[in-house]
Each structure stands twice: as structure tokens, then as C-alpha cells.
Amino acid sequence: MTSSELWSRATADRYDAEETETSSAAVLGPTLDFLAELAGDGRALEFAIGTGRVGVPLRERGVPVVGIELSEHMAAVLRRKVDKDTLPVVIGDMATTVVPGEFTLVYLVYNTITNLLTQDEQVECFRNAARHLKPGGRFVIELGVPPLRLLPPGQVAVPFDVSDRHLGFDTFDLVEQILVSHHFTRDGDDGRYRRANSRHRYAWPAELDLMARIAGLELERRVAGWDGAPFTQDSANHISVWRKPT
């Protein structure tokens, strides 16, 4: 067990409904194109596969996918969509759990490496990816760039969503590199909001490159999004690809 917080049954049951935009064809199309090209004719392993937002449609593209997921409740939602023979899922953490065989692609999307709350565990996640990769295989991470430039002196909170049904902001512990993501979500029309929060350890691209080097992986490319836009100093997100040497 790692320091990742477990997703409850209630959270898992409403996850897909709250992620309809990120599950749309417009959003997922470039993601699936990017991952399918890297997988080639081989197998793909998704760390923290969740409810299968990416893994299920990638499998439908013809890429054999295996998943690792810490929350049994999230995996149960995935299982309603696809059977275990079509898309096997192993319950366990992404830093230490090992599944049989080798893969041409291991991927970890949607900021999920930040669920590991210590640097040591994030390093072990890279090592676990390298452990599963064939020589020449790739490890892909999708992650936001910490928005610390938005913090004026003395401020510790940054809003990331202010809409009719959701208020979201992050607070930062700059010493421990921990951010807490706060959510206030209106479930109905009676004006009441549901409050939730989650802890994350943010990491800079250069720090991830060092973790990759420790794991024996080499940076192949870094772009600002799944569409391949160039990564610059103003990019809010990055897609990074590390390769296992042959």
C-alpha cells in the first residue's frame, strides 16, 4: 500500500458522470492516437486505470491493455464496461504491483502520479514502469506544471475552476511540495454544495527526468498536450515520454 488516498464507492459511482467532458471524443481522440502510435503492435499497461476512461477505448482501438488500480470500487465500475478477459485489471498500487509479461507502453494520465505523496514512491513508480517495459518501450505521463507563478507573496491558494456547478481551488505547502485540491460541487438545484478535497505531491518536469534517469529511462520528447503542441515556459501541462534503452 502506498500513500495514495483510496477512492470510495460513492466517488467511483459518480466519477464518470463528473468526467463527461474529458471522456468526450474531442478530448480523448488525440490521447488515443498518441498512445496507440506508441504501443504499436505491442501491449499497453495503464497505471491507475480507474474506471477505464482511457483504457477501454484504447482497447477498442485494438491495443491489448492491462490495468493496475488501487481502488476496488473504481475497478468495479470499469468491470461493468468490459470483462476481465478483454481487459485484465490487477488490484494494487502503481509503485510496486507487478503484472505478468512485458509491454511496449506503460502510461499514467490525468495527473495521477501526484497521488503518490512522497518522492520515494514516485521514484518507485518510474522503476515499476521500467520493470514492465520491453527494451525500446516507452513510459508516458500526463501532468500539469505546478502553477506557482500564480501565487503572489503571502498567498497559498489558486482557483482552477469557477463555474455554476463547481468551485475548485488548490492550496500549496511549498516546503513539502504538497497541494490540496478543494472542490465544492452543486449536486442538485436546491443550492447545496458537496465538499471534497484530495492531497497530491506536485513535481516539476526536471524532477521527473531525474526520476526517469534513476529508473534507467531516457527522455525522448516532451510536448504541451496530446496534440503534440510544443512545450514552452508558458505551458500549463506536459506529456512526457521516456524510453527504455535497447
PDB file of N, CA and C in Angstrom, residues 111-181:
ATOM      1  N   ASN A 111      -2.668  13.519 -14.335  1.00  0.00           N
ATOM      2  CA  ASN A 111      -2.013  13.992 -13.100  1.00  0.00           C
ATOM      3  C   ASN A 111      -1.904  12.934 -12.006  1.00  0.00           C
ATOM      4  N   THR A 112      -2.119  11.673 -12.337  1.00  0.00           N
ATOM      5  CA  THR A 112      -2.300  10.673 -11.288  1.00  0.00           C
ATOM      6  C   THR A 112      -1.017  10.315 -10.557  1.00  0.00           C
ATOM      7  N   ILE A 113       0.155  10.593 -11.121  1.00  0.00           N
ATOM      8  CA  ILE A 113       1.376  10.310 -10.363  1.00  0.00           C
ATOM      9  C   ILE A 113       1.425  11.150  -9.090  1.00  0.00           C
ATOM     10  N   THR A 114       0.720  12.276  -9.075  1.00  0.00           N
ATOM     11  CA  THR A 114       0.710  13.118  -7.877  1.00  0.00           C
ATOM     12  C   THR A 114      -0.053  12.489  -6.725  1.00  0.00           C
ATOM     13  N   ASN A 115      -0.804  11.412  -6.989  1.00  0.00           N
ATOM     14  CA  ASN A 115      -1.478  10.694  -5.895  1.00  0.00           C
ATOM     15  C   ASN A 115      -0.469  10.040  -4.962  1.00  0.00           C
ATOM     16  N   LEU A 116       0.736   9.780  -5.469  1.00  0.00           N
ATOM     17  CA  LEU A 116       1.818   9.268  -4.633  1.00  0.00           C
ATOM     18  C   LEU A 116       2.415  10.464  -3.894  1.00  0.00           C
ATOM     19  N   LEU A 117       2.343  10.460  -2.567  1.00  0.00           N
ATOM     20  CA  LEU A 117       2.588  11.667  -1.787  1.00  0.00           C
ATOM     21  C   LEU A 117       4.029  11.829  -1.307  1.00  0.00           C
ATOM     22  N   THR A 118       4.927  10.938  -1.722  1.00  0.00           N
ATOM     23  CA  THR A 118       6.337  11.088  -1.373  1.00  0.00           C
ATOM     24  C   THR A 118       7.185  10.957  -2.636  1.00  0.00           C
ATOM     25  N   GLN A 119       8.345  11.586  -2.610  1.00  0.00           N
ATOM     26  CA  GLN A 119       9.263  11.480  -3.739  1.00  0.00           C
ATOM     27  C   GLN A 119       9.732  10.039  -3.928  1.00  0.00           C
ATOM     28  N   ASP A 120       9.988   9.336  -2.822  1.00  0.00           N
ATOM     29  CA  ASP A 120      10.443   7.951  -2.917  1.00  0.00           C
ATOM     30  C   ASP A 120       9.435   7.092  -3.670  1.00  0.00           C
ATOM     31  N   GLU A 121       8.153   7.281  -3.379  1.00  0.00           N
ATOM     32  CA  GLU A 121       7.127   6.481  -4.057  1.00  0.00           C
ATOM     33  C   GLU A 121       7.026   6.846  -5.528  1.00  0.00           C
ATOM     34  N   GLN A 122       7.195   8.105  -5.854  1.00  0.00           N
ATOM     35  CA  GLN A 122       7.168   8.494  -7.260  1.00  0.00           C
ATOM     36  C   GLN A 122       8.361   7.900  -8.010  1.00  0.00           C
ATOM     37  N   VAL A 123       9.523   7.849  -7.364  1.00  0.00           N
ATOM     38  CA  VAL A 123      10.678   7.184  -7.972  1.00  0.00           C
ATOM     39  C   VAL A 123      10.375   5.705  -8.203  1.00  0.00           C
ATOM     40  N   GLU A 124       9.747   5.061  -7.224  1.00  0.00           N
ATOM     41  CA  GLU A 124       9.413   3.645  -7.364  1.00  0.00           C
ATOM     42  C   GLU A 124       8.409   3.421  -8.488  1.00  0.00           C
ATOM     43  N   CYS A 125       7.543   4.398  -8.736  1.00  0.00           N
ATOM     44  CA  CYS A 125       6.605   4.297  -9.852  1.00  0.00           C
ATOM     45  C   CYS A 125       7.362   4.248 -11.170  1.00  0.00           C
ATOM     46  N   PHE A 126       8.375   5.084 -11.317  1.00  0.00           N
ATOM     47  CA  PHE A 126       9.206   5.042 -12.526  1.00  0.00           C
ATOM     48  C   PHE A 126       9.927   3.702 -12.636  1.00  0.00           C
ATOM     49  N   ARG A 127      10.446   3.227 -11.519  1.00  0.00           N
ATOM     50  CA  ARG A 127      11.137   1.936 -11.548  1.00  0.00           C
ATOM     51  C   ARG A 127      10.175   0.812 -11.925  1.00  0.00           C
ATOM     52  N   ASN A 128       8.939   0.906 -11.451  1.00  0.00           N
ATOM     53  CA  ASN A 128       7.957  -0.124 -11.777  1.00  0.00           C
ATOM     54  C   ASN A 128       7.603  -0.079 -13.256  1.00  0.00           C
ATOM     55  N   ALA A 129       7.518   1.129 -13.814  1.00  0.00           N
ATOM     56  CA  ALA A 129       7.278   1.240 -15.256  1.00  0.00           C
ATOM     57  C   ALA A 129       8.421   0.599 -16.036  1.00  0.00           C
ATOM     58  N   ALA A 130       9.649   0.922 -15.656  1.00  0.00           N
ATOM     59  CA  ALA A 130      10.807   0.363 -16.352  1.00  0.00           C
ATOM     60  C   ALA A 130      10.833  -1.161 -16.236  1.00  0.00           C
ATOM     61  N   ARG A 131      10.418  -1.663 -15.089  1.00  0.00           N
ATOM     62  CA  ARG A 131      10.392  -3.110 -14.841  1.00  0.00           C
ATOM     63  C   ARG A 131       9.477  -3.826 -15.845  1.00  0.00           C
ATOM     64  N   HIS A 132       8.405  -3.163 -16.261  1.00  0.00           N
ATOM     65  CA  HIS A 132       7.422  -3.796 -17.143  1.00  0.00           C
ATOM     66  C   HIS A 132       7.716  -3.580 -18.631  1.00  0.00           C
ATOM     67  N   LEU A 133       8.609  -2.654 -18.958  1.00  0.00           N
ATOM     68  CA  LEU A 133       8.818  -2.295 -20.358  1.00  0.00           C
ATOM     69  C   LEU A 133       9.800  -3.228 -21.070  1.00  0.00           C
ATOM     70  N   LYS A 134       9.490  -3.517 -22.312  1.00  0.00           N
ATOM     71  CA  LYS A 134      10.459  -4.148 -23.185  1.00  0.00           C
ATOM     72  C   LYS A 134      11.559  -3.141 -23.516  1.00  0.00           C
ATOM     73  N   PRO A 135      12.747  -3.598 -23.881  1.00  0.00           N
ATOM     74  CA  PRO A 135      13.753  -2.661 -24.397  1.00  0.00           C
ATOM     75  C   PRO A 135      13.183  -1.881 -25.578  1.00  0.00           C
ATOM     76  N   GLY A 136      13.344  -0.579 -25.545  1.00  0.00           N
ATOM     77  CA  GLY A 136      12.764   0.273 -26.573  1.00  0.00           C
ATOM     78  C   GLY A 136      11.353   0.740 -26.264  1.00  0.00           C
ATOM     79  N   GLY A 137      10.750   0.209 -25.187  1.00  0.00           N
ATOM     80  CA  GLY A 137       9.402   0.614 -24.808  1.00  0.00           C
ATOM     81  C   GLY A 137       9.378   1.982 -24.154  1.00  0.00           C
ATOM     82  N   ARG A 138       8.184   2.575 -24.062  1.00  0.00           N
ATOM     83  CA  ARG A 138       8.034   3.939 -23.552  1.00  0.00           C
ATOM     84  C   ARG A 138       7.140   4.014 -22.322  1.00  0.00           C
ATOM     85  N   PHE A 139       7.473   4.972 -21.469  1.00  0.00           N
ATOM     86  CA  PHE A 139       6.656   5.340 -20.316  1.00  0.00           C
ATOM     87  C   PHE A 139       6.151   6.756 -20.557  1.00  0.00           C
ATOM     88  N   VAL A 140       4.836   6.945 -20.477  1.00  0.00           N
ATOM     89  CA  VAL A 140       4.210   8.235 -20.764  1.00  0.00           C
ATOM     90  C   VAL A 140       3.482   8.739 -19.530  1.00  0.00           C
ATOM     91  N   ILE A 141       3.685  10.010 -19.210  1.00  0.00           N
ATOM     92  CA  ILE A 141       2.982  10.657 -18.101  1.00  0.00           C
ATOM     93  C   ILE A 141       2.332  11.942 -18.602  1.00  0.00           C
ATOM     94  N   GLU A 142       1.086  12.151 -18.208  1.00  0.00           N
ATOM     95  CA  GLU A 142       0.383  13.415 -18.427  1.00  0.00           C
ATOM     96  C   GLU A 142       0.300  14.129 -17.086  1.00  0.00           C
ATOM     97  N   LEU A 143       0.793  15.379 -17.045  1.00  0.00           N
ATOM     98  CA  LEU A 143       0.873  16.064 -15.752  1.00  0.00           C
ATOM     99  C   LEU A 143       0.837  17.574 -15.952  1.00  0.00           C
ATOM    100  N   GLY A 144       0.212  18.254 -14.997  1.00  0.00           N
ATOM    101  CA  GLY A 144       0.220  19.699 -15.008  1.00  0.00           C
ATOM    102  C   GLY A 144       1.526  20.252 -14.470  1.00  0.00           C
ATOM    103  N   VAL A 145       1.890  21.451 -14.945  1.00  0.00           N
ATOM    104  CA  VAL A 145       3.039  22.167 -14.407  1.00  0.00           C
ATOM    105  C   VAL A 145       2.570  22.926 -13.171  1.00  0.00           C
ATOM    106  N   PRO A 146       3.241  22.776 -12.033  1.00  0.00           N
ATOM    107  CA  PRO A 146       2.787  23.471 -10.814  1.00  0.00           C
ATOM    108  C   PRO A 146       2.612  24.972 -11.069  1.00  0.00           C
ATOM    109  N   PRO A 147       1.418  25.524 -10.783  1.00  0.00           N
ATOM    110  CA  PRO A 147       1.132  26.930 -11.131  1.00  0.00           C
ATOM    111  C   PRO A 147       1.624  27.914 -10.077  1.00  0.00           C
ATOM    112  N   LEU A 148       2.836  27.737  -9.611  1.00  0.00           N
ATOM    113  CA  LEU A 148       3.321  28.562  -8.502  1.00  0.00           C
ATOM    114  C   LEU A 148       3.556  30.010  -8.922  1.00  0.00           C
ATOM    115  N   ARG A 149       3.726  30.269 -10.220  1.00  0.00           N
ATOM    116  CA  ARG A 149       3.905  31.643 -10.662  1.00  0.00           C
ATOM    117  C   ARG A 149       2.639  32.472 -10.441  1.00  0.00           C
ATOM    118  N   LEU A 150       1.509  31.792 -10.234  1.00  0.00           N
ATOM    119  CA  LEU A 150       0.248  32.498  -9.991  1.00  0.00           C
ATOM    120  C   LEU A 150       0.094  32.933  -8.541  1.00  0.00           C
ATOM    121  N   LEU A 151       1.019  32.511  -7.686  1.00  0.00           N
ATOM    122  CA  LEU A 151       0.915  32.834  -6.258  1.00  0.00           C
ATOM    123  C   LEU A 151       1.626  34.153  -5.965  1.00  0.00           C
ATOM    124  N   PRO A 152       0.879  35.202  -5.604  1.00  0.00           N
ATOM    125  CA  PRO A 152       1.548  36.419  -5.129  1.00  0.00           C
ATOM    126  C   PRO A 152       2.158  36.179  -3.756  1.00  0.00           C
ATOM    127  N   PRO A 153       3.082  37.013  -3.323  1.00  0.00           N
ATOM    128  CA  PRO A 153       3.682  36.833  -1.989  1.00  0.00           C
ATOM    129  C   PRO A 153       2.611  36.760  -0.902  1.00  0.00           C
ATOM    130  N   GLY A 154       2.721  35.722  -0.068  1.00  0.00           N
ATOM    131  CA  GLY A 154       1.795  35.550   1.036  1.00  0.00           C
ATOM    132  C   GLY A 154       0.531  34.794   0.713  1.00  0.00           C
ATOM    133  N   GLN A 155       0.279  34.486  -0.569  1.00  0.00           N
ATOM    134  CA  GLN A 155      -0.934  33.756  -0.945  1.00  0.00           C
ATOM    135  C   GLN A 155      -0.616  32.275  -1.110  1.00  0.00           C
ATOM    136  N   VAL A 156      -1.528  31.410  -0.667  1.00  0.00           N
ATOM    137  CA  VAL A 156      -1.282  29.963  -0.746  1.00  0.00           C
ATOM    138  C   VAL A 156      -2.357  29.243  -1.549  1.00  0.00           C
ATOM    139  N   ALA A 157      -3.303  29.965  -2.155  1.00  0.00           N
ATOM    140  CA  ALA A 157      -4.407  29.327  -2.876  1.00  0.00           C
ATOM    141  C   ALA A 157      -4.501  29.859  -4.302  1.00  0.00           C
ATOM    142  N   VAL A 158      -4.836  28.962  -5.240  1.00  0.00           N
ATOM    143  CA  VAL A 158      -5.027  29.313  -6.649  1.00  0.00           C
ATOM    144  C   VAL A 158      -6.329  28.679  -7.132  1.00  0.00           C
ATOM    145  N   PRO A 159      -7.298  29.462  -7.638  1.00  0.00           N
ATOM    146  CA  PRO A 159      -8.519  28.868  -8.192  1.00  0.00           C
ATOM    147  C   PRO A 159      -8.235  28.245  -9.556  1.00  0.00           C
ATOM    148  N   PHE A 160      -8.872  27.095  -9.846  1.00  0.00           N
ATOM    149  CA  PHE A 160      -8.715  26.498 -11.165  1.00  0.00           C
ATOM    150  C   PHE A 160     -10.046  26.310 -11.872  1.00  0.00           C
ATOM    151  N   ASP A 161     -11.165  26.486 -11.164  1.00  0.00           N
ATOM    152  CA  ASP A 161     -12.475  26.395 -11.812  1.00  0.00           C
ATOM    153  C   ASP A 161     -13.489  27.192 -11.003  1.00  0.00           C
ATOM    154  N   VAL A 162     -14.158  28.115 -11.666  1.00  0.00           N
ATOM    155  CA  VAL A 162     -15.251  28.867 -11.046  1.00  0.00           C
ATOM    156  C   VAL A 162     -16.405  28.840 -12.039  1.00  0.00           C
ATOM    157  N   SER A 163     -17.364  27.942 -11.803  1.00  0.00           N
ATOM    158  CA  SER A 163     -18.489  27.769 -12.715  1.00  0.00           C
ATOM    159  C   SER A 163     -19.775  27.630 -11.920  1.00  0.00           C
ATOM    160  N   ASP A 164     -20.900  27.496 -12.626  1.00  0.00           N
ATOM    161  CA  ASP A 164     -22.196  27.462 -11.951  1.00  0.00           C
ATOM    162  C   ASP A 164     -22.327  26.283 -11.001  1.00  0.00           C
ATOM    163  N   ARG A 165     -21.737  25.161 -11.367  1.00  0.00           N
ATOM    164  CA  ARG A 165     -21.944  23.947 -10.578  1.00  0.00           C
ATOM    165  C   ARG A 165     -20.703  23.499  -9.823  1.00  0.00           C
ATOM    166  N   HIS A 166     -19.590  24.217  -9.979  1.00  0.00           N
ATOM    167  CA  HIS A 166     -18.357  23.745  -9.342  1.00  0.00           C
ATOM    168  C   HIS A 166     -17.439  24.912  -9.026  1.00  0.00           C
ATOM    169  N   LEU A 167     -16.886  24.887  -7.822  1.00  0.00           N
ATOM    170  CA  LEU A 167     -15.834  25.808  -7.416  1.00  0.00           C
ATOM    171  C   LEU A 167     -14.626  24.975  -7.019  1.00  0.00           C
ATOM    172  N   GLY A 168     -13.479  25.255  -7.604  1.00  0.00           N
ATOM    173  CA  GLY A 168     -12.289  24.476  -7.293  1.00  0.00           C
ATOM    174  C   GLY A 168     -11.083  25.360  -7.102  1.00  0.00           C
ATOM    175  N   PHE A 169     -10.284  25.053  -6.085  1.00  0.00           N
ATOM    176  CA  PHE A 169      -9.036  25.778  -5.892  1.00  0.00           C
ATOM    177  C   PHE A 169      -8.024  24.868  -5.210  1.00  0.00           C
ATOM    178  N   ASP A 170      -6.750  25.163  -5.444  1.00  0.00           N
ATOM    179  CA  ASP A 170      -5.654  24.400  -4.863  1.00  0.00           C
ATOM    180  C   ASP A 170      -4.938  25.251  -3.816  1.00  0.00           C
ATOM    181  N   THR A 171      -4.567  24.626  -2.703  1.00  0.00           N
ATOM    182  CA  THR A 171      -3.711  25.265  -1.714  1.00  0.00           C
ATOM    183  C   THR A 171      -2.380  24.523  -1.686  1.00  0.00           C
ATOM    184  N   PHE A 172      -1.284  25.257  -1.376  1.00  0.00           N
ATOM    185  CA  PHE A 172       0.054  24.723  -1.553  1.00  0.00           C
ATOM    186  C   PHE A 172       0.860  24.758  -0.261  1.00  0.00           C
ATOM    187  N   ASP A 173       1.546  23.653   0.006  1.00  0.00           N
ATOM    188  CA  ASP A 173       2.594  23.595   1.012  1.00  0.00           C
ATOM    189  C   ASP A 173       3.904  23.576   0.235  1.00  0.00           C
ATOM    190  N   LEU A 174       4.584  24.706   0.173  1.00  0.00           N
ATOM    191  CA  LEU A 174       5.758  24.838  -0.676  1.00  0.00           C
ATOM    192  C   LEU A 174       6.977  24.114  -0.129  1.00  0.00           C
ATOM    193  N   VAL A 175       6.958  23.767   1.151  1.00  0.00           N
ATOM    194  CA  VAL A 175       8.079  23.051   1.749  1.00  0.00           C
ATOM    195  C   VAL A 175       8.006  21.563   1.401  1.00  0.00           C
ATOM    196  N   GLU A 176       6.830  20.974   1.547  1.00  0.00           N
ATOM    197  CA  GLU A 176       6.662  19.532   1.322  1.00  0.00           C
ATOM    198  C   GLU A 176       6.260  19.198  -0.117  1.00  0.00           C
ATOM    199  N   GLN A 177       6.062  20.228  -0.969  1.00  0.00           N
ATOM    200  CA  GLN A 177       5.572  20.028  -2.336  1.00  0.00           C
ATOM    201  C   GLN A 177       4.231  19.282  -2.343  1.00  0.00           C
ATOM    202  N   ILE A 178       3.353  19.675  -1.458  1.00  0.00           N
ATOM    203  CA  ILE A 178       2.019  19.087  -1.374  1.00  0.00           C
ATOM    204  C   ILE A 178       0.990  20.151  -1.731  1.00  0.00           C
ATOM    205  N   LEU A 179       0.078  19.794  -2.618  1.00  0.00           N
ATOM    206  CA  LEU A 179      -1.070  20.650  -2.870  1.00  0.00           C
ATOM    207  C   LEU A 179      -2.323  19.899  -2.458  1.00  0.00           C
ATOM    208  N   VAL A 180      -3.297  20.630  -1.966  1.00  0.00           N
ATOM    209  CA  VAL A 180      -4.611  20.074  -1.645  1.00  0.00           C
ATOM    210  C   VAL A 180      -5.606  20.677  -2.615  1.00  0.00           C
ATOM    211  N   SER A 181      -6.290  19.811  -3.352  1.00  0.00           N
ATOM    212  CA  SER A 181      -7.278  20.248  -4.328  1.00  0.00           C
ATOM    213  C   SER A 181      -8.649  20.246  -3.658  1.00  0.00           C
TER     214      SER A 181
END
